[in-house]
Short mmCIF file of N, CA, C and O in Angstrom, two decimals:
data_model
loop_
_atom_site.label_atom_id
_atom_site.label_comp_id
_atom_site.label_asym_id
_atom_site.label_seq_id
_atom_site.Cartn_x
_atom_site.Cartn_y
_atom_site.Cartn_z
N LEU A 7 128.33 -18.68 102.63
CA LEU A 7 127.26 -17.76 103.00
C LEU A 7 127.63 -17.01 104.28
O LEU A 7 127.39 -15.82 104.39
N ARG A 8 128.24 -17.76 105.23
CA ARG A 8 128.68 -17.11 106.48
C ARG A 8 129.75 -16.08 106.20
O ARG A 8 129.79 -15.03 106.82
N GLU A 9 130.62 -16.40 105.26
CA GLU A 9 131.69 -15.44 104.92
C GLU A 9 131.09 -14.18 104.31
O GLU A 9 131.52 -13.08 104.61
N GLN A 10 130.11 -14.39 103.47
CA GLN A 10 129.46 -13.22 102.86
C GLN A 10 128.75 -12.39 103.93
O GLN A 10 128.81 -11.17 103.93
N LEU A 11 128.08 -13.05 104.84
CA LEU A 11 127.38 -12.37 105.93
C LEU A 11 128.39 -11.63 106.80
O LEU A 11 128.17 -10.48 107.19
N SER A 12 129.51 -12.28 107.12
CA SER A 12 130.54 -11.66 107.93
C SER A 12 131.14 -10.44 107.22
O SER A 12 131.37 -9.40 107.81
N ALA A 13 131.37 -10.60 105.91
CA ALA A 13 131.93 -9.48 105.13
C ALA A 13 130.94 -8.32 105.10
O ALA A 13 131.33 -7.14 105.23
N ARG A 14 129.67 -8.63 104.94
CA ARG A 14 128.65 -7.57 104.92
C ARG A 14 128.56 -6.88 106.28
O ARG A 14 128.42 -5.67 106.36
N GLU A 15 128.64 -7.66 107.34
CA GLU A 15 128.61 -7.06 108.68
C GLU A 15 129.82 -6.15 108.90
O GLU A 15 129.70 -5.08 109.49
N GLN A 16 130.95 -6.58 108.40
CA GLN A 16 132.15 -5.73 108.52
C GLN A 16 131.96 -4.44 107.73
O GLN A 16 132.32 -3.36 108.19
N VAL A 17 131.39 -4.58 106.54
CA VAL A 17 131.12 -3.38 105.72
C VAL A 17 130.12 -2.48 106.44
O VAL A 17 130.29 -1.26 106.52
N ILE A 18 129.05 -3.10 107.00
CA ILE A 18 128.03 -2.32 107.73
C ILE A 18 128.67 -1.64 108.94
O ILE A 18 128.42 -0.45 109.19
N ASN A 19 129.50 -2.35 109.69
CA ASN A 19 130.17 -1.76 110.86
C ASN A 19 131.09 -0.61 110.44
O ASN A 19 131.12 0.44 111.09
N ALA A 20 131.80 -0.80 109.36
CA ALA A 20 132.68 0.26 108.87
C ALA A 20 131.87 1.48 108.46
O ALA A 20 132.23 2.63 108.75
N MET A 21 130.76 1.21 107.80
CA MET A 21 129.90 2.32 107.36
C MET A 21 129.28 3.04 108.56
O MET A 21 129.17 4.27 108.57
N GLU A 22 128.89 2.29 109.58
CA GLU A 22 128.33 2.90 110.78
C GLU A 22 129.39 3.74 111.50
O GLU A 22 129.10 4.82 112.00
N ARG A 23 130.64 3.24 111.56
CA ARG A 23 131.73 4.03 112.15
C ARG A 23 131.94 5.32 111.36
O ARG A 23 132.07 6.39 111.93
N ASP A 24 131.96 5.18 110.03
CA ASP A 24 132.13 6.37 109.18
C ASP A 24 130.98 7.35 109.40
O ASP A 24 131.18 8.56 109.47
N LYS A 25 129.77 6.79 109.53
CA LYS A 25 128.60 7.64 109.76
C LYS A 25 128.74 8.39 111.09
O LYS A 25 128.51 9.59 111.16
N ARG A 26 129.14 7.67 112.16
CA ARG A 26 129.33 8.33 113.47
C ARG A 26 130.42 9.40 113.39
O ARG A 26 130.26 10.48 113.92
N ASP A 27 131.52 9.05 112.69
CA ASP A 27 132.61 10.03 112.53
C ASP A 27 132.11 11.28 111.79
O ASP A 27 132.41 12.41 112.18
N LEU A 28 131.34 11.05 110.74
CA LEU A 28 130.80 12.18 109.97
C LEU A 28 129.81 13.00 110.80
O LEU A 28 129.79 14.22 110.72
N GLU A 29 128.99 12.30 111.59
CA GLU A 29 128.03 13.02 112.45
C GLU A 29 128.77 13.86 113.50
O GLU A 29 128.39 15.00 113.75
N ARG A 30 129.85 13.30 114.10
CA ARG A 30 130.64 14.07 115.06
C ARG A 30 131.29 15.28 114.38
O ARG A 30 131.29 16.38 114.91
N ASP A 31 131.82 15.05 113.17
CA ASP A 31 132.44 16.15 112.43
C ASP A 31 131.41 17.22 112.09
O ASP A 31 131.68 18.41 112.23
N LEU A 32 130.23 16.79 111.68
CA LEU A 32 129.16 17.74 111.36
C LEU A 32 128.75 18.53 112.60
O LEU A 32 128.58 19.75 112.55
N GLU A 33 128.63 17.85 113.74
CA GLU A 33 128.27 18.52 114.99
C GLU A 33 129.35 19.54 115.38
O GLU A 33 129.05 20.66 115.79
N ARG A 34 130.62 19.14 115.24
CA ARG A 34 131.73 20.05 115.57
C ARG A 34 131.70 21.28 114.66
O ARG A 34 131.83 22.41 115.11
N ARG A 35 131.46 21.06 113.38
CA ARG A 35 131.41 22.18 112.44
C ARG A 35 130.21 23.09 112.72
O ARG A 35 130.32 24.31 112.63
N ASN A 36 129.08 22.48 113.07
CA ASN A 36 127.91 23.29 113.43
C ASN A 36 128.21 24.17 114.64
O ASN A 36 127.84 25.34 114.69
N LEU A 37 128.89 23.59 115.63
CA LEU A 37 129.26 24.34 116.81
C LEU A 37 130.22 25.47 116.46
O LEU A 37 130.06 26.61 116.93
N GLU A 38 131.21 25.16 115.62
CA GLU A 38 132.14 26.21 115.19
C GLU A 38 131.42 27.33 114.46
O GLU A 38 131.68 28.52 114.69
N ASN A 39 130.50 26.95 113.57
CA ASN A 39 129.74 27.96 112.83
C ASN A 39 128.88 28.80 113.77
O ASN A 39 128.79 30.02 113.61
N ARG A 40 128.25 28.16 114.74
CA ARG A 40 127.43 28.88 115.70
C ARG A 40 128.29 29.86 116.50
O ARG A 40 127.92 31.02 116.68
N ASN A 41 129.46 29.39 116.94
CA ASN A 41 130.37 30.27 117.70
C ASN A 41 130.86 31.43 116.83
O ASN A 41 130.96 32.56 117.30
N THR A 42 131.15 31.13 115.58
CA THR A 42 131.59 32.19 114.66
C THR A 42 130.49 33.23 114.47
O THR A 42 130.75 34.44 114.50
N LEU A 43 129.26 32.76 114.28
CA LEU A 43 128.14 33.69 114.11
C LEU A 43 127.92 34.54 115.37
O LEU A 43 127.65 35.74 115.28
N GLU A 44 128.04 33.91 116.53
CA GLU A 44 127.89 34.65 117.79
C GLU A 44 128.99 35.70 117.91
O GLU A 44 128.73 36.84 118.33
N MET A 45 130.22 35.33 117.55
CA MET A 45 131.32 36.28 117.62
C MET A 45 131.10 37.43 116.65
O MET A 45 131.30 38.59 116.99
N MET A 46 130.65 37.12 115.42
CA MET A 46 130.39 38.17 114.44
C MET A 46 129.27 39.09 114.92
O MET A 46 129.35 40.31 114.77
N SER A 47 128.25 38.51 115.50
CA SER A 47 127.14 39.31 116.03
C SER A 47 127.63 40.22 117.14
O SER A 47 127.26 41.41 117.22
N SER A 48 128.46 39.68 118.01
CA SER A 48 129.03 40.47 119.10
C SER A 48 129.89 41.61 118.56
O SER A 48 129.82 42.75 119.05
N LEU A 49 130.69 41.31 117.53
CA LEU A 49 131.52 42.35 116.92
C LEU A 49 130.67 43.43 116.28
O LEU A 49 130.97 44.62 116.37
N GLN A 50 129.58 43.01 115.62
CA GLN A 50 128.68 43.99 115.01
C GLN A 50 128.05 44.88 116.07
O GLN A 50 127.94 46.10 115.89
N ASP A 51 127.63 44.28 117.18
CA ASP A 51 127.05 45.07 118.28
C ASP A 51 128.07 46.06 118.82
O ASP A 51 127.76 47.23 119.06
N SER A 52 129.29 45.58 119.00
CA SER A 52 130.36 46.44 119.52
C SER A 52 130.63 47.58 118.55
O SER A 52 130.79 48.74 118.94
N HIS A 53 130.68 47.25 117.26
CA HIS A 53 130.92 48.27 116.24
C HIS A 53 129.79 49.30 116.23
O HIS A 53 130.03 50.51 116.16
N LYS A 54 128.56 48.83 116.35
CA LYS A 54 127.41 49.74 116.37
C LYS A 54 127.50 50.67 117.59
O LYS A 54 127.24 51.87 117.48
N GLN A 55 127.88 50.12 118.73
CA GLN A 55 128.02 50.95 119.93
C GLN A 55 129.11 52.00 119.74
O GLN A 55 128.94 53.15 120.13
N GLN A 56 130.23 51.60 119.12
CA GLN A 56 131.30 52.56 118.86
C GLN A 56 130.83 53.66 117.92
O GLN A 56 131.13 54.84 118.13
N VAL A 57 130.11 53.27 116.88
CA VAL A 57 129.59 54.26 115.93
C VAL A 57 128.65 55.22 116.64
O VAL A 57 128.70 56.44 116.43
N ASP A 58 127.79 54.70 117.50
CA ASP A 58 126.87 55.55 118.26
C ASP A 58 127.63 56.53 119.14
O ASP A 58 127.29 57.71 119.22
N VAL A 59 128.69 56.04 119.80
CA VAL A 59 129.51 56.92 120.65
C VAL A 59 130.15 58.01 119.80
O VAL A 59 130.13 59.19 120.17
N PHE A 60 130.71 57.62 118.65
CA PHE A 60 131.35 58.61 117.77
C PHE A 60 130.34 59.63 117.25
O PHE A 60 130.62 60.83 117.19
N LEU A 61 129.15 59.16 116.88
CA LEU A 61 128.13 60.08 116.38
C LEU A 61 127.69 61.05 117.47
O LEU A 61 127.49 62.24 117.21
N ASN A 62 127.54 60.54 118.69
CA ASN A 62 127.19 61.42 119.81
C ASN A 62 128.29 62.44 120.05
O ASN A 62 128.02 63.61 120.32
N ARG A 63 129.53 62.01 119.96
CA ARG A 63 130.68 62.92 120.16
C ARG A 63 130.70 63.98 119.06
O ARG A 63 130.94 65.15 119.34
N ILE A 64 130.45 63.56 117.82
CA ILE A 64 130.41 64.51 116.70
C ILE A 64 129.30 65.52 116.92
O ILE A 64 129.51 66.74 116.74
N THR A 65 128.13 65.04 117.30
CA THR A 65 127.00 65.95 117.56
C THR A 65 127.35 66.93 118.68
O THR A 65 127.07 68.14 118.57
N PHE A 66 127.97 66.43 119.73
CA PHE A 66 128.38 67.30 120.85
C PHE A 66 129.37 68.36 120.37
O PHE A 66 129.22 69.54 120.68
N LEU A 67 130.37 67.94 119.61
CA LEU A 67 131.39 68.88 119.14
C LEU A 67 130.80 69.89 118.15
O LEU A 67 131.18 71.07 118.18
N GLU A 68 129.89 69.43 117.31
CA GLU A 68 129.23 70.37 116.39
C GLU A 68 128.45 71.41 117.18
O GLU A 68 128.41 72.58 116.82
N GLY A 69 127.83 70.97 118.28
CA GLY A 69 127.11 71.91 119.14
C GLY A 69 128.04 72.93 119.76
O GLY A 69 127.65 74.06 120.03
N LYS A 70 129.28 72.54 120.02
CA LYS A 70 130.27 73.47 120.57
C LYS A 70 130.84 74.39 119.50
O LYS A 70 131.20 75.52 119.78
N ILE A 71 130.97 73.89 118.27
CA ILE A 71 131.58 74.66 117.19
C ILE A 71 130.71 75.84 116.79
O ILE A 71 131.22 76.95 116.58
N ILE A 72 129.42 75.64 116.69
CA ILE A 72 128.53 76.70 116.21
C ILE A 72 128.62 77.94 117.11
O ILE A 72 128.81 79.05 116.60
N PRO A 73 128.52 77.81 118.44
CA PRO A 73 128.67 79.01 119.28
C PRO A 73 130.06 79.64 119.14
O PRO A 73 130.19 80.87 119.16
N CYS A 74 131.08 78.81 118.96
CA CYS A 74 132.44 79.35 118.79
C CYS A 74 132.55 80.15 117.49
O CYS A 74 133.19 81.20 117.44
N GLU A 75 131.93 79.62 116.44
CA GLU A 75 131.95 80.35 115.16
C GLU A 75 131.23 81.68 115.29
O GLU A 75 131.68 82.71 114.78
N LEU A 76 130.07 81.68 115.99
CA LEU A 76 129.34 82.92 116.20
C LEU A 76 130.16 83.91 117.03
O LEU A 76 130.22 85.11 116.72
N GLU A 77 130.81 83.38 118.05
CA GLU A 77 131.65 84.22 118.90
C GLU A 77 132.82 84.79 118.11
O GLU A 77 133.17 85.97 118.27
N ALA A 78 133.40 84.00 117.25
CA ALA A 78 134.52 84.46 116.42
C ALA A 78 134.04 85.56 115.46
O ALA A 78 134.74 86.56 115.25
N ALA A 79 132.85 85.37 114.89
CA ALA A 79 132.31 86.39 113.99
C ALA A 79 132.04 87.68 114.76
O ALA A 79 132.34 88.79 114.28
N GLN A 80 131.50 87.55 115.98
CA GLN A 80 131.25 88.73 116.80
C GLN A 80 132.56 89.40 117.20
O GLN A 80 132.65 90.63 117.23
N ALA A 81 133.57 88.60 117.48
CA ALA A 81 134.87 89.16 117.85
C ALA A 81 135.45 89.95 116.68
O ALA A 81 136.04 91.01 116.87
N GLY A 82 135.27 89.42 115.47
CA GLY A 82 135.75 90.14 114.29
C GLY A 82 135.04 91.48 114.14
O GLY A 82 135.66 92.50 113.84
N ALA A 83 133.73 91.49 114.35
CA ALA A 83 132.96 92.73 114.25
C ALA A 83 133.38 93.70 115.36
O ALA A 83 133.54 94.91 115.13
N LEU A 84 133.60 93.17 116.57
CA LEU A 84 134.05 94.03 117.68
C LEU A 84 135.43 94.60 117.40
O LEU A 84 135.72 95.76 117.73
N ARG A 85 136.30 93.78 116.79
CA ARG A 85 137.64 94.26 116.44
C ARG A 85 137.55 95.43 115.46
O ARG A 85 138.25 96.43 115.61
N GLU A 86 136.67 95.32 114.50
CA GLU A 86 136.48 96.41 113.53
C GLU A 86 135.95 97.66 114.23
O GLU A 86 136.42 98.77 113.97
N GLU A 87 134.96 97.48 115.12
CA GLU A 87 134.42 98.62 115.86
C GLU A 87 135.49 99.26 116.74
O GLU A 87 135.58 100.50 116.82
N LEU A 88 136.29 98.43 117.39
CA LEU A 88 137.37 98.94 118.23
C LEU A 88 138.37 99.73 117.40
O LEU A 88 138.84 100.79 117.83
N GLU A 89 138.70 99.24 116.23
CA GLU A 89 139.64 99.95 115.36
C GLU A 89 139.07 101.31 114.94
O GLU A 89 139.78 102.31 114.94
N ILE A 90 137.79 101.32 114.64
CA ILE A 90 137.14 102.59 114.27
C ILE A 90 137.19 103.56 115.45
O ILE A 90 137.55 104.74 115.29
N LYS A 91 136.84 103.07 116.64
CA LYS A 91 136.85 103.92 117.84
C LYS A 91 138.28 104.39 118.15
O LYS A 91 138.50 105.54 118.54
N GLN A 92 139.26 103.48 117.96
CA GLN A 92 140.65 103.85 118.21
C GLN A 92 141.08 104.96 117.25
O GLN A 92 141.74 105.92 117.65
N ASN A 93 140.68 104.85 115.99
CA ASN A 93 141.00 105.90 115.01
C ASN A 93 140.33 107.22 115.40
O ASN A 93 140.94 108.29 115.27
N GLU A 94 139.09 107.15 115.89
CA GLU A 94 138.41 108.36 116.34
C GLU A 94 139.16 108.99 117.52
O GLU A 94 139.34 110.21 117.57
N CYS A 95 139.58 108.14 118.46
CA CYS A 95 140.34 108.65 119.62
C CYS A 95 141.65 109.29 119.17
O CYS A 95 142.04 110.35 119.68
N ASP A 96 142.33 108.62 118.23
CA ASP A 96 143.59 109.18 117.71
C ASP A 96 143.34 110.54 117.05
O ASP A 96 144.12 111.48 117.25
N ASP A 97 142.26 110.63 116.29
CA ASP A 97 141.92 111.91 115.65
C ASP A 97 141.62 112.98 116.69
O ASP A 97 142.07 114.13 116.57
N LEU A 98 140.87 112.59 117.74
CA LEU A 98 140.55 113.54 118.80
C LEU A 98 141.81 113.97 119.56
O LEU A 98 141.99 115.16 119.90
N ASP A 99 142.70 112.99 119.84
CA ASP A 99 143.96 113.34 120.50
C ASP A 99 144.77 114.31 119.65
O ASP A 99 145.35 115.28 120.17
N GLU A 100 144.81 114.06 118.37
CA GLU A 100 145.54 114.96 117.46
C GLU A 100 144.90 116.35 117.47
O GLU A 100 145.60 117.37 117.51
N ALA A 101 143.58 116.39 117.48
CA ALA A 101 142.89 117.68 117.49
C ALA A 101 143.17 118.41 118.80
O ALA A 101 143.39 119.63 118.80
N VAL A 102 143.19 117.68 119.93
CA VAL A 102 143.48 118.30 121.22
C VAL A 102 144.90 118.85 121.21
O VAL A 102 145.15 119.97 121.68
N ARG A 103 145.87 118.13 120.69
CA ARG A 103 147.26 118.62 120.63
C ARG A 103 147.36 119.88 119.77
O ARG A 103 148.06 120.82 120.12
N GLU A 104 146.66 119.84 118.65
CA GLU A 104 146.69 121.03 117.79
C GLU A 104 146.09 122.23 118.51
O GLU A 104 146.62 123.35 118.43
N LEU A 105 145.00 122.02 119.24
CA LEU A 105 144.37 123.13 119.99
C LEU A 105 145.33 123.62 121.07
O LEU A 105 145.46 124.85 121.31
N GLU A 106 146.00 122.71 121.76
CA GLU A 106 146.96 123.10 122.79
C GLU A 106 148.10 123.91 122.19
O GLU A 106 148.54 124.91 122.74
N GLN A 107 148.56 123.47 121.00
CA GLN A 107 149.64 124.20 120.32
C GLN A 107 149.17 125.60 119.94
O GLN A 107 149.89 126.60 120.09
N GLN A 108 147.95 125.69 119.45
CA GLN A 108 147.43 127.00 119.05
C GLN A 108 147.24 127.89 120.27
O GLN A 108 147.48 129.10 120.21
N MET A 109 146.83 127.29 121.40
CA MET A 109 146.67 128.08 122.63
C MET A 109 148.03 128.57 123.11
O MET A 109 148.16 129.70 123.57
N ASP A 110 149.05 127.68 123.02
CA ASP A 110 150.39 128.07 123.42
C ASP A 110 150.91 129.21 122.55
O ASP A 110 151.55 130.15 123.04
N LEU A 111 150.64 129.14 121.26
CA LEU A 111 151.08 130.19 120.33
C LEU A 111 150.33 131.49 120.58
O LEU A 111 150.89 132.58 120.44
N ALA A 112 149.06 131.37 120.96
CA ALA A 112 148.25 132.54 121.19
C ALA A 112 148.62 133.23 122.48
O ALA A 112 148.43 134.43 122.64
N SER A 113 149.19 132.51 123.42
CA SER A 113 149.50 133.15 124.67
C SER A 113 150.78 133.86 124.64
O SER A 113 151.60 134.24 124.13
#
């Protein structure tokens, strides 16, 4: 009977050691999981901040592009007007030369 009791106590002690080992392992894994979740949360926050910065930069650049596009369109229109005025000046210069030639011939 004592042998059986001793054997059972040994089994109980072994089971209690296994239980403590399992509890320590479970606690370690819980800590690892908690740390992993905190790291993932931190990475998500960092990613969100980066996205916000990029979106703000895109909005800023879009705000700069629109006036540049308008200015480019106006420059194109001004270029056309300048070409028309230049052609008018060339025509007037040609007319003045012809008048000078006619005056020279008339004199």
